[in-house]
Amino acid sequence: MRFSKIFIPTTKETLKDATLPSHQFLLRAGFIAQNGSGLYDFLPLGKMVYNRIEKIIREEMNRSGALEVSFSFVTPANFWRESGRFEKYGKELLRFKDRKENDFVLSPTNEESAVNMVKNRITSYKNLPLHIYQINTKFRDEARPRFGLLRGREFVMKDGYSFHKDEECLNLEFEKMHQTYTKIFTRLGLNFRAVEADSGAIGGSGSKEFMVLANNGEDDIVVCDSCEYAANIEAARRKPSKFNGDEPESNMMSKFYTPDIKTIDELADFFKVDKFFTIKAVIKKAIFENKESKIVIFFIRGCDELQETKAINACGCLEFENLSDEEILKSNLVAGFCGPLKLPDGIEFFIDNELKNQKEMIIGANEKDYHIIGFSVSNFKNERFKDLISVKDGDVCPCCNGKLSITKGIEVGHIFKLGTRYSKSLNATFLDENGKSKPFIMGCYGIGVSRLMAVAIESKYDDKGCIWNKEIAPFSICIIISNIKDENQFNFSLNLYKKLGDLGIDVLLDDRNERFGVKMNDYELIGIPYAVIVGKNLVNNEIEFIARDGLIKEKISIDDIVDKIKTVLR
Ligand code: ATP
Ligand code: MG
């Protein structure tokens, strides 16, 4: 394509609201334009990149045997009422009425639509498994749309839904999707990790997120330095921590007067022990589905931090709210002196797994100004013990003895074992081998297609602009004519442009009547992987070849240029 004929409105202006490089560069280089909060248009360059990403995803999904479909973007609310999500889903779900006062939603995800497509159409185990997917618009009225395509309100997702007769079959598909996603993100040239994710009530290995490692990521992920283990911080595990050194010896449990000693640091200081031997209480107000609330205490080691998502899963609530001093008082709890022994009646509590059977612990006495020492964490029911703590940098890997570290990632995909959550509520069943009616066992699999465009930039950019990898770049190479009035330069460039085009290479020919500096700036901003500069030295049969990554320049003879390009693009 010729730059003079294409629509690439680049701008030098830095845009105030765009804090991340991907947002800034996609706008400035004319890939996307913002229409409103979380709403974006794709300009020609943007659409080219988008199409390449979509193509790779579609090819690999089709290769896996999944079937492409399309669900209507506007979904009748009754689908969502049946699943119970019409009321439950937060404000992200955009609900509206048509002229006849019927309720609708704009799809933020399509479990209900998928079940409705399959329900009563597949009635026998003989027609299972089935995996249907779409690449389609989604709408989520995000509270804080930001970072451009990373968190839009309208965005494109590849969402797939699989239907099975049993768990075993679901597990096979889950594994196949793990491999398919690995192929997709590898082909997209991204540095990613499949991480164990929080799977809420389902638990186990039923949820994996694909994270691209990037400094500007919103997610904290834990990775092992010596094995494949990786997990979202919300689901990360570690080998139980150990104390290297002498344990305190108290010989018996006793109550101590500890006036005004309220924090863990003060407590460890007071008794001259490591915080490892203290237990802290984190008091929360849990809000449940039926809007009821309850005070719940989480007991963890003094040197650990509570992981909120794990705590929410432990007590099965929806979220936590702030607790006022008044509410604590009313519940007869003594802030700063809470312990798991003799709690006031009706107070729910959980204890971190790692504290099970620990001896010589110091705990609050549930009495103002008193603590108990020499406490053994035994005699509690098993149900009290849950994984509650947040893994830290330097903790030991649960799978090997490697060291864990925390890095930033951006979620680009999510695979999830749904089970019968939707087939049951929507009453979608099939007849098994014995003629018995059963709900489908389901899996769901998402990829943030439009988000990937921004993610590719977050993985690689410099202060001048985008650095696309050749898999998804809008063009493979840009030919920059230094001076279009120089007939030689112009004709040579046009010839090369045609020759490369005939070889099936996507070329952008910068034939604009602009200063060389302007063209070079645009090239760097747009970030096409390679460029050829045709300038004054053409009279000596010499041109310049540039690799955008690192802006590495080399002089090259006109006789070698086609081979050079073929080699780098291979
Ligand atoms: P996040 O945790 O980032 O909000 P999610 O867990 O809500 O994402 P899923 O429901 O798992 O997202 O959706 C599948 C994929 O869709 C995600 O992995 C992500 O890549 C993409 N996605 C989700 N929300 C957005 C958004 N607001 N804008 C762009 N892409 C999104
Ligand atoms: Mg997710």
Coordinates of C-alpha atoms and ligand atoms in Angstrom, one line a residue:
M1 CA 0.0 0.0 0.0
R2 CA 1.1 3.6 -0.6
F3 CA 1.3 5.9 2.4
S4 CA -0.1 8.7 0.2
K5 CA -3.3 6.7 -0.4
I6 CA -3.9 5.2 3.0
F7 CA -5.5 6.9 6.0
I8 CA -3.0 7.1 8.9
P9 CA -3.6 10.2 10.9
T10 CA -0.4 10.2 13.1
T11 CA 0.1 12.9 15.7
K12 CA 3.0 14.1 17.8
E13 CA 0.9 15.3 20.6
T14 CA 1.1 13.3 23.8
L15 CA -2.4 12.6 25.0
K16 CA -3.0 13.4 28.6
D17 CA -5.4 10.7 29.5
A18 CA -3.4 7.9 28.0
T19 CA -1.0 6.8 30.7
L20 CA 0.2 3.5 29.2
P21 CA 2.5 3.3 26.2
S22 CA 0.1 1.0 24.3
H23 CA -2.8 3.5 24.7
Q24 CA -0.6 6.5 23.8
F25 CA 1.0 4.9 20.8
L26 CA -2.1 3.2 19.4
L27 CA -3.8 6.6 19.4
R28 CA -0.9 8.7 18.2
A29 CA 0.1 6.3 15.4
G30 CA -3.5 6.3 14.1
F31 CA -4.4 2.7 14.9
I32 CA -7.5 3.5 17.0
A33 CA -9.6 6.6 17.9
Q34 CA -11.5 7.1 21.1
N35 CA -15.2 7.8 20.8
G36 CA -16.2 7.9 24.4
S37 CA -15.2 6.3 27.7
G38 CA -14.1 2.8 26.9
L39 CA -15.3 3.0 23.3
Y40 CA -12.9 2.9 20.4
D41 CA -12.9 2.9 16.6
F42 CA -10.3 0.9 14.6
L43 CA -8.7 2.9 11.8
P44 CA -7.3 1.1 8.8
L45 CA -3.9 0.3 10.5
G46 CA -5.7 -0.9 13.6
K47 CA -8.0 -3.1 11.6
M48 CA -5.1 -4.7 9.8
V49 CA -3.4 -5.7 13.1
Y50 CA -6.7 -6.8 14.6
N51 CA -7.4 -9.0 11.6
R52 CA -4.0 -10.7 11.9
I53 CA -4.6 -11.5 15.5
E54 CA -8.1 -12.7 14.8
K55 CA -6.9 -14.9 11.9
I56 CA -4.3 -16.7 14.1
I57 CA -6.9 -17.3 16.8
R58 CA -9.5 -18.6 14.3
E59 CA -7.0 -20.9 12.6
E60 CA -6.0 -22.6 15.8
M61 CA -9.5 -22.8 17.2
N62 CA -10.7 -24.5 14.0
R63 CA -7.7 -26.8 14.0
S64 CA -8.7 -27.9 17.6
G65 CA -12.1 -29.0 16.2
A66 CA -14.1 -26.2 17.8
L67 CA -16.9 -24.8 15.6
E68 CA -17.4 -21.2 14.9
V69 CA -20.8 -19.7 15.6
S70 CA -22.2 -16.3 16.4
F71 CA -24.5 -15.4 19.2
S72 CA -26.7 -12.3 18.9
F73 CA -25.0 -9.4 20.8
V74 CA -28.3 -8.2 22.2
T75 CA -29.6 -11.0 24.4
P76 CA -33.1 -11.3 25.8
A77 CA -33.1 -10.8 29.5
N78 CA -35.1 -14.0 30.1
F79 CA -32.0 -16.1 29.3
W80 CA -30.2 -14.2 32.1
R81 CA -33.2 -14.5 34.5
E82 CA -33.2 -18.2 34.1
S83 CA -29.6 -18.5 35.0
G84 CA -30.1 -16.1 37.9
R85 CA -27.6 -13.6 36.6
F86 CA -29.9 -10.9 35.5
E87 CA -30.1 -9.7 39.1
K88 CA -26.8 -10.9 40.4
Y89 CA -24.5 -9.6 37.7
G90 CA -23.2 -6.2 38.8
K91 CA -23.5 -2.9 37.0
E92 CA -21.2 -4.1 34.3
L93 CA -24.2 -5.7 32.7
L94 CA -26.0 -3.2 30.6
R95 CA -29.7 -3.7 30.8
F96 CA -32.2 -1.9 28.6
K97 CA -35.7 -2.1 27.3
D98 CA -37.1 -2.1 23.7
R99 CA -40.2 -0.2 22.5
K100 CA -42.4 -3.0 23.8
E101 CA -40.9 -2.7 27.3
N102 CA -39.1 -6.1 26.9
D103 CA -35.8 -6.3 28.9
F104 CA -32.5 -7.0 27.1
V105 CA -28.8 -7.0 27.9
L106 CA -25.7 -6.4 25.9
S107 CA -23.7 -9.6 26.1
P108 CA -20.7 -9.3 28.5
T109 CA -20.2 -13.0 28.1
N110 CA -22.4 -15.7 26.5
E111 CA -22.8 -18.8 28.7
E112 CA -26.6 -18.4 28.6
S113 CA -26.7 -18.0 24.8
A114 CA -24.4 -21.0 24.3
V115 CA -26.6 -23.2 26.4
N116 CA -29.7 -22.0 24.6
M117 CA -28.2 -22.8 21.3
V118 CA -27.5 -26.4 22.3
K119 CA -30.5 -27.1 24.5
N120 CA -33.1 -29.3 22.9
R121 CA -30.9 -29.5 19.8
I122 CA -28.4 -31.9 21.2
T123 CA -30.3 -34.5 23.2
S124 CA -28.1 -37.6 23.2
Y125 CA -24.6 -38.4 24.5
K126 CA -23.9 -39.7 20.9
N127 CA -23.6 -36.1 19.7
L128 CA -21.2 -35.1 22.4
P129 CA -18.7 -33.5 22.9
L130 CA -19.3 -30.2 21.2
H131 CA -17.3 -27.0 21.3
I132 CA -18.8 -23.9 19.9
Y133 CA -17.0 -20.5 19.8
Q134 CA -17.4 -17.0 18.5
I135 CA -15.3 -14.0 18.0
N136 CA -17.6 -11.2 18.8
T137 CA -18.3 -7.9 20.5
K138 CA -18.8 -7.8 24.2
F139 CA -20.0 -4.9 26.4
R140 CA -19.1 -4.5 30.0
D141 CA -20.0 -1.3 31.7
E142 CA -16.7 -1.3 33.6
A143 CA -16.5 1.0 36.6
R144 CA -13.1 2.3 35.4
P145 CA -12.6 1.8 31.7
R146 CA -8.9 2.7 31.2
F147 CA -5.7 1.9 29.5
G148 CA -7.3 2.0 26.0
L149 CA -7.9 -1.4 24.5
L150 CA -6.7 -3.1 27.7
R151 CA -9.9 -2.3 29.6
G152 CA -12.6 -1.0 27.3
R153 CA -16.3 -1.2 27.7
E154 CA -17.0 -2.4 24.2
F155 CA -14.3 -5.0 23.2
V156 CA -13.9 -8.2 21.2
M157 CA -13.6 -11.5 22.9
K158 CA -13.2 -15.0 21.5
D159 CA -15.5 -17.0 23.7
G160 CA -15.9 -20.7 23.5
Y161 CA -18.2 -23.2 25.3
S162 CA -17.8 -26.9 25.4
F163 CA -20.4 -29.6 26.2
H164 CA -19.6 -33.0 27.6
K165 CA -21.2 -36.2 28.9
D166 CA -18.8 -36.5 31.8
E167 CA -15.9 -34.9 33.7
E168 CA -13.3 -37.1 31.9
C169 CA -14.3 -35.7 28.5
L170 CA -14.3 -32.1 29.9
N171 CA -10.8 -32.7 31.2
L172 CA -9.6 -33.7 27.8
E173 CA -11.0 -30.6 26.2
F174 CA -9.6 -28.4 28.9
E175 CA -6.1 -29.9 28.2
K176 CA -6.7 -29.4 24.4
M177 CA -7.6 -25.8 25.0
H178 CA -4.5 -25.4 27.1
Q179 CA -2.4 -26.5 24.2
T180 CA -4.4 -24.5 21.7
Y181 CA -4.0 -21.3 23.7
T182 CA -0.3 -22.1 24.0
K183 CA 0.0 -22.3 20.2
I184 CA -2.0 -19.1 19.7
F185 CA 0.0 -17.0 22.1
T186 CA 3.3 -18.5 20.8
R187 CA 2.3 -17.6 17.2
L188 CA 1.4 -14.1 18.4
G189 CA 5.0 -13.8 19.5
L190 CA 4.1 -13.1 23.2
N191 CA 6.0 -13.9 26.4
F192 CA 3.3 -15.6 28.4
R193 CA 2.6 -18.0 31.2
A194 CA -0.4 -20.2 31.9
V195 CA -1.1 -19.6 35.6
E196 CA -3.3 -21.3 38.1
A197 CA -6.2 -19.0 38.7
D198 CA -8.8 -18.6 41.4
S199 CA -11.7 -20.8 40.5
G200 CA -14.0 -19.7 43.3
A201 CA -16.2 -22.4 44.7
I202 CA -15.1 -24.9 42.1
G203 CA -11.5 -25.1 43.3
G204 CA -8.8 -27.4 42.1
S205 CA -7.1 -27.0 38.8
G206 CA -10.4 -26.0 37.1
S207 CA -9.2 -22.5 36.1
K208 CA -6.2 -21.3 34.2
E209 CA -5.3 -17.8 33.1
F210 CA -2.9 -17.0 30.3
M211 CA -0.9 -14.0 31.4
V212 CA 1.5 -12.0 29.2
L213 CA 4.4 -10.8 31.4
A214 CA 4.5 -7.0 31.2
N215 CA 5.6 -4.3 33.7
N216 CA 2.4 -2.4 33.2
G217 CA 0.1 -5.4 33.9
E218 CA -2.7 -5.1 36.5
D219 CA -2.3 -8.6 37.8
D220 CA 0.2 -9.9 40.2
I221 CA 1.4 -13.3 39.3
V222 CA 3.7 -15.7 41.1
V223 CA 6.3 -17.6 39.1
C224 CA 8.9 -20.1 40.1
D225 CA 12.5 -19.5 39.1
S226 CA 13.2 -23.2 38.5
C227 CA 10.0 -25.0 37.4
E228 CA 6.9 -24.4 35.4
Y229 CA 4.8 -23.4 38.4
A230 CA 3.0 -20.1 38.0
A231 CA -0.2 -18.8 39.6
N232 CA -2.3 -15.7 40.0
I233 CA -1.6 -14.2 43.4
E234 CA -5.2 -15.0 44.3
A235 CA -4.5 -18.7 43.9
A236 CA -0.8 -19.0 44.5
R237 CA 0.5 -21.6 46.9
R238 CA 3.8 -22.2 48.6
K239 CA 5.6 -24.8 50.7
P240 CA 4.7 -24.0 54.3
S241 CA 7.1 -21.5 55.7
K242 CA 9.7 -22.8 58.2
F243 CA 11.5 -21.0 61.0
N244 CA 15.3 -21.3 61.0
G245 CA 16.4 -20.9 64.5
D246 CA 15.5 -21.7 68.1
E247 CA 11.9 -22.0 69.0
P248 CA 10.5 -20.3 72.0
E249 CA 10.0 -22.6 75.0
S250 CA 7.2 -21.7 77.4
N251 CA 6.4 -25.3 78.6
M252 CA 2.8 -24.4 79.3
M253 CA 0.0 -22.1 78.1
S254 CA -0.4 -19.0 80.2
K255 CA -2.1 -15.6 80.1
F256 CA 0.1 -12.5 80.1
Y257 CA -0.6 -8.9 80.9
T258 CA 0.4 -7.0 77.8
P259 CA -0.8 -3.4 78.3
D260 CA -1.5 -1.5 75.1
I261 CA 0.4 -4.1 73.0
K262 CA -1.8 -4.1 70.0
T263 CA 0.3 -4.6 66.9
I264 CA 2.2 -7.8 65.9
D265 CA 5.5 -5.8 65.9
E266 CA 4.9 -4.7 69.5
L267 CA 3.9 -8.1 70.5
A268 CA 7.0 -9.9 69.0
D269 CA 9.1 -7.2 70.6
F270 CA 7.4 -7.6 74.0
F271 CA 8.0 -11.3 74.2
K272 CA 11.3 -11.2 72.3
V273 CA 10.2 -13.8 69.7
D274 CA 10.0 -13.8 66.0
K275 CA 6.7 -12.8 64.4
F276 CA 6.6 -16.3 63.1
F277 CA 5.3 -17.4 66.5
T278 CA 2.5 -14.9 66.7
I279 CA -1.0 -15.2 65.3
K280 CA -2.8 -12.2 64.0
A281 CA -6.5 -11.7 63.6
V282 CA -7.9 -10.0 60.5
I283 CA -11.5 -9.0 61.2
K284 CA -13.8 -8.6 58.2
K285 CA -17.4 -7.9 57.5
A286 CA -18.5 -10.5 55.0
I287 CA -21.5 -9.7 52.7
F288 CA -23.4 -12.7 51.4
E289 CA -25.6 -13.2 48.3
N290 CA -28.8 -12.8 50.3
K291 CA -27.4 -9.3 51.4
E292 CA -26.9 -10.6 54.9
S293 CA -23.6 -9.6 56.6
K294 CA -21.6 -11.4 59.2
I295 CA -18.3 -10.7 61.1
V296 CA -15.6 -13.2 60.1
I297 CA -12.1 -13.4 61.6
F298 CA -9.2 -14.9 59.8
F299 CA -6.2 -16.0 61.9
I300 CA -2.9 -16.1 60.1
R301 CA 0.7 -16.0 61.2
G302 CA 1.9 -12.6 62.3
C303 CA 4.5 -12.4 59.5
D304 CA 1.9 -13.3 56.7
E305 CA -0.7 -11.2 54.9
L306 CA -4.3 -12.2 54.3
Q307 CA -5.1 -12.9 50.6
E308 CA -8.6 -11.3 50.2
T309 CA -9.9 -13.6 47.4
K310 CA -8.8 -16.7 49.3
A311 CA -10.6 -15.3 52.4
I312 CA -13.7 -14.6 50.4
N313 CA -13.7 -18.2 49.1
A314 CA -13.1 -19.5 52.6
C315 CA -16.3 -18.0 54.0
G316 CA -18.3 -18.2 50.7
C317 CA -19.3 -14.5 50.7
L318 CA -19.5 -12.1 47.8
E319 CA -17.2 -9.4 49.2
F320 CA -16.0 -7.7 52.3
E321 CA -17.0 -4.3 53.6
N322 CA -15.2 -2.0 56.0
L323 CA -16.0 -2.6 59.6
S324 CA -16.5 0.3 62.0
D325 CA -15.0 0.4 65.5
E326 CA -18.6 0.6 66.7
E327 CA -19.5 -2.7 65.0
I328 CA -16.4 -4.4 66.5
L329 CA -17.4 -3.2 70.0
K330 CA -21.0 -4.3 69.5
S331 CA -19.8 -7.8 68.6
N332 CA -17.9 -8.0 72.0
L333 CA -14.6 -8.3 70.1
V334 CA -11.5 -6.6 71.6
A335 CA -9.6 -5.2 68.7
G336 CA -5.8 -5.8 69.1
F337 CA -6.4 -8.7 71.4
C338 CA -8.4 -11.2 69.3
G339 CA -7.5 -14.9 69.4
P340 CA -9.0 -18.2 68.3
L341 CA -9.7 -19.3 71.9
K342 CA -13.0 -18.3 73.6
L343 CA -14.3 -16.0 71.0
P344 CA -17.6 -14.3 71.7
D345 CA -20.6 -16.5 70.7
G346 CA -21.6 -16.5 67.1
I347 CA -18.3 -15.2 65.6
E348 CA -17.3 -17.1 62.6
F349 CA -13.6 -17.7 62.1
F350 CA -11.0 -19.5 59.9
I351 CA -7.4 -20.4 60.5
D352 CA -4.7 -20.6 58.0
N353 CA -3.6 -24.1 57.0
E354 CA 0.0 -23.5 57.9
L355 CA -0.9 -22.9 61.5
K356 CA -2.4 -26.4 61.9
N357 CA -0.6 -28.2 64.9
Q358 CA 1.8 -25.3 65.4
K359 CA 3.0 -25.1 68.9
E360 CA 4.3 -22.2 71.1
M361 CA 2.2 -19.6 69.5
I362 CA 1.2 -16.3 71.0
I363 CA -2.4 -15.3 70.5
G364 CA -4.8 -12.6 71.7
A365 CA -6.8 -13.6 74.8
N366 CA -10.0 -11.9 73.7
E367 CA -9.6 -9.7 76.8
K368 CA -8.3 -6.1 76.8
D369 CA -4.5 -6.0 77.5
Y370 CA -4.0 -9.7 77.6
H371 CA -2.3 -12.3 75.4
I372 CA -1.8 -16.0 75.7
I373 CA 1.5 -17.7 75.1
G374 CA 2.4 -21.3 74.6
F375 CA -0.7 -21.9 72.5
S376 CA -1.0 -25.1 70.3
V377 CA -3.2 -24.8 67.3
S378 CA -5.0 -28.1 67.7
N379 CA -8.5 -29.1 68.8
F380 CA -10.1 -27.2 65.9
K381 CA -12.4 -28.8 63.4
N382 CA -10.8 -29.4 60.0
E383 CA -13.3 -27.1 58.4
R384 CA -11.8 -24.2 60.2
F385 CA -8.5 -24.6 58.3
K386 CA -8.2 -22.9 54.9
D387 CA -5.5 -21.5 52.7
L388 CA -5.6 -17.8 53.5
I389 CA -2.3 -16.3 53.0
S390 CA -0.7 -14.2 50.3
V391 CA 2.4 -15.7 48.8
K392 CA 5.5 -13.4 49.0
D393 CA 8.6 -12.8 47.0
G394 CA 11.2 -15.4 48.1
D395 CA 8.7 -18.0 49.3
V396 CA 9.4 -21.6 48.3
C397 CA 7.7 -23.2 45.3
P398 CA 5.0 -25.8 46.2
C399 CA 6.1 -28.0 43.3
C400 CA 9.9 -28.0 43.6
N401 CA 12.3 -26.2 45.9
G402 CA 12.7 -23.2 43.7
K403 CA 12.2 -19.6 44.7
L404 CA 8.9 -17.8 44.0
S405 CA 8.8 -14.3 42.8
I406 CA 6.0 -11.9 42.0
T407 CA 5.8 -10.2 38.6
K408 CA 3.2 -8.2 36.7
G409 CA 1.0 -9.8 34.0
I410 CA -1.9 -8.9 31.8
E411 CA -4.6 -11.5 31.4
V412 CA -5.1 -12.4 27.8
G413 CA -7.0 -15.6 28.1
H414 CA -8.9 -17.7 30.6
I415 CA -10.0 -21.4 30.5
F416 CA -12.4 -22.6 33.0
K417 CA -14.3 -25.8 34.0
L418 CA -17.8 -24.7 34.5
G419 CA -19.4 -28.0 35.3
T420 CA -23.2 -27.9 35.4
R421 CA -23.6 -24.4 36.7
Y422 CA -25.5 -23.2 33.6
S423 CA -26.9 -26.4 32.2
K424 CA -28.6 -27.1 35.5
S425 CA -30.1 -23.7 35.9
L426 CA -31.2 -23.5 32.3
N427 CA -32.4 -27.1 32.4
A428 CA -30.3 -28.2 29.5
T429 CA -30.0 -32.0 29.5
F430 CA -29.1 -35.0 27.3
L431 CA -29.8 -38.7 27.6
D432 CA -26.8 -40.8 28.6
E433 CA -25.8 -44.4 27.6
N434 CA -28.5 -45.7 30.0
G435 CA -31.2 -43.4 28.8
K436 CA -30.9 -41.3 31.9
S437 CA -31.4 -37.5 31.6
K438 CA -28.4 -35.5 32.7
P439 CA -27.3 -31.9 32.6
F440 CA -24.4 -31.1 30.2
I441 CA -20.9 -30.8 31.8
M442 CA -19.5 -27.6 30.4
G443 CA -16.2 -25.7 30.0
C444 CA -15.7 -22.1 28.8
Y445 CA -12.7 -20.5 27.2
G446 CA -12.1 -16.8 26.5
I447 CA -9.5 -14.7 24.8
G448 CA -9.3 -10.9 24.8
V449 CA -8.9 -10.4 21.1
S450 CA -8.9 -6.6 21.0
R451 CA -6.9 -6.4 24.3
L452 CA -4.2 -8.4 22.6
M453 CA -3.4 -5.5 20.3
A454 CA -2.5 -3.4 23.3
V455 CA -0.8 -6.3 25.0
A456 CA 1.6 -6.8 22.0
I457 CA 2.8 -3.2 22.5
E458 CA 3.1 -3.4 26.3
S459 CA 5.4 -6.4 25.7
K460 CA 7.6 -4.4 23.3
Y461 CA 8.0 -0.7 22.7
D462 CA 10.5 2.0 23.1
D463 CA 10.3 5.8 23.7
K464 CA 9.7 6.4 20.0
G465 CA 6.7 4.1 19.5
C466 CA 5.4 0.6 18.8
I467 CA 7.6 -2.3 17.9
W468 CA 5.3 -4.9 16.3
N469 CA 6.5 -8.4 15.8
K470 CA 6.2 -9.7 12.2
E471 CA 3.3 -12.0 13.1
I472 CA 0.9 -9.2 13.7
A473 CA 2.5 -6.1 12.3
P474 CA 0.2 -4.2 9.9
F475 CA 3.0 -4.4 7.2
S476 CA 6.1 -6.4 7.2
I477 CA 8.3 -3.7 5.7
C478 CA 8.2 0.0 4.9
I479 CA 10.1 1.5 2.0
I480 CA 10.9 5.1 2.8
I481 CA 11.7 7.3 -0.2
S482 CA 14.0 10.1 1.1
N483 CA 13.1 12.5 -1.6
I484 CA 10.2 11.7 -3.9
K485 CA 11.3 14.4 -6.4
D486 CA 14.4 12.4 -7.1
E487 CA 13.2 10.3 -10.0
N488 CA 15.8 7.6 -9.5
Q489 CA 14.9 7.1 -5.9
F490 CA 11.2 7.1 -6.7
N491 CA 11.5 4.6 -9.6
F492 CA 13.8 2.2 -7.7
S493 CA 11.4 2.3 -4.7
L494 CA 8.4 1.7 -6.8
N495 CA 10.1 -1.2 -8.5
L496 CA 11.1 -2.8 -5.2
Y497 CA 7.6 -2.3 -3.8
K498 CA 6.2 -4.2 -6.8
K499 CA 8.8 -6.9 -6.6
L500 CA 8.1 -7.5 -2.9
G501 CA 4.4 -7.4 -3.4
D502 CA 4.7 -10.1 -6.0
L503 CA 6.5 -12.2 -3.4
G504 CA 3.4 -11.9 -1.2
I505 CA 5.1 -9.5 1.2
D506 CA 3.0 -6.7 2.8
V507 CA 4.8 -3.5 2.1
L508 CA 4.0 0.1 2.9
L509 CA 5.6 2.5 0.5
D510 CA 6.2 5.9 2.0
D511 CA 5.8 8.0 -1.1
R512 CA 4.5 11.2 0.6
N513 CA 5.9 14.5 -0.3
E514 CA 7.2 15.1 3.2
R515 CA 10.5 15.8 4.8
F516 CA 12.6 12.7 5.5
G517 CA 12.5 13.4 9.3
V518 CA 8.7 13.4 9.3
K519 CA 8.6 10.0 7.5
M520 CA 11.2 8.5 9.8
N521 CA 9.3 9.7 12.9
D522 CA 6.1 8.1 11.6
Y523 CA 8.0 4.9 10.8
E524 CA 9.3 4.7 14.3
L525 CA 5.9 5.6 15.8
I526 CA 4.0 3.0 13.8
G527 CA 6.6 0.4 14.4
I528 CA 6.7 -1.7 11.3
P529 CA 9.4 -4.4 11.9
Y530 CA 11.7 -3.5 9.0
A531 CA 12.4 -0.5 6.7
V532 CA 14.4 0.2 3.7
I533 CA 15.6 3.8 3.2
V534 CA 16.2 4.8 -0.3
G535 CA 18.3 8.0 -0.3
K536 CA 21.3 9.8 -1.8
N537 CA 23.5 6.7 -1.8
L538 CA 21.4 5.0 -4.4
V539 CA 23.7 6.5 -7.0
N540 CA 26.3 4.1 -5.5
N541 CA 23.8 1.3 -5.6
E542 CA 23.5 1.4 -1.9
I543 CA 20.5 1.7 0.4
E544 CA 19.9 1.4 4.1
F545 CA 18.1 -1.5 5.9
I546 CA 16.6 -0.9 9.4
A547 CA 15.3 -3.3 12.0
R548 CA 12.7 -1.4 14.2
D549 CA 13.6 -3.4 17.3
G550 CA 16.7 -1.5 18.5
L551 CA 16.7 0.7 15.4
I552 CA 19.6 -1.2 14.0
K553 CA 20.8 0.2 10.7
E554 CA 23.0 -1.3 8.0
K555 CA 24.0 -0.3 4.5
I556 CA 23.2 -2.8 1.9
S557 CA 23.7 -3.2 -1.8
I558 CA 20.6 -2.9 -4.0
D559 CA 21.4 -6.4 -5.4
D560 CA 21.1 -8.0 -2.0
I561 CA 18.0 -6.3 -0.6
V562 CA 15.4 -8.7 -1.7
D563 CA 17.3 -11.7 -0.3
K564 CA 17.9 -9.8 2.9
I565 CA 14.2 -9.1 3.3
K566 CA 13.3 -12.7 2.5
T567 CA 15.7 -13.9 5.1
V568 CA 14.5 -11.7 8.0
L569 CA 10.9 -12.4 7.2
R570 CA 11.3 -16.2 7.0
Ligands
ATP1 P1 -10.2 -9.0 34.0 O1 -9.8 -9.8 35.2 O2 -9.0 -8.4 33.2 O3 -11.3 -8.0 34.2 P2 -12.1 -11.1 33.4 O4 -11.5 -12.1 34.2 O5 -13.2 -10.3 33.8 O6 -10.9 -10.0 33.0 P3 -13.0 -13.0 31.4 O7 -14.4 -12.9 31.8 O8 -12.2 -14.1 31.9 O9 -12.3 -11.6 31.9 O10 -12.9 -12.7 29.9 C1 -12.0 -13.3 29.0 C2 -11.0 -12.4 28.4 O11 -11.6 -11.2 27.9 C3 -10.0 -11.9 29.4 O12 -9.0 -12.8 29.6 C4 -9.5 -10.6 28.9 O13 -8.4 -10.8 28.0 C5 -10.7 -10.1 28.0 N1 -11.3 -8.9 28.7 C6 -12.1 -9.0 29.8 N2 -12.5 -7.8 30.1 C7 -12.1 -6.9 29.2 C8 -12.2 -5.5 28.9 N3 -12.9 -4.7 29.7 N4 -11.6 -5.0 27.8 C9 -10.9 -5.8 27.0 N5 -10.7 -7.1 27.2 C10 -11.3 -7.7 28.2
MG2 MG -10.8 -14.0 33.9

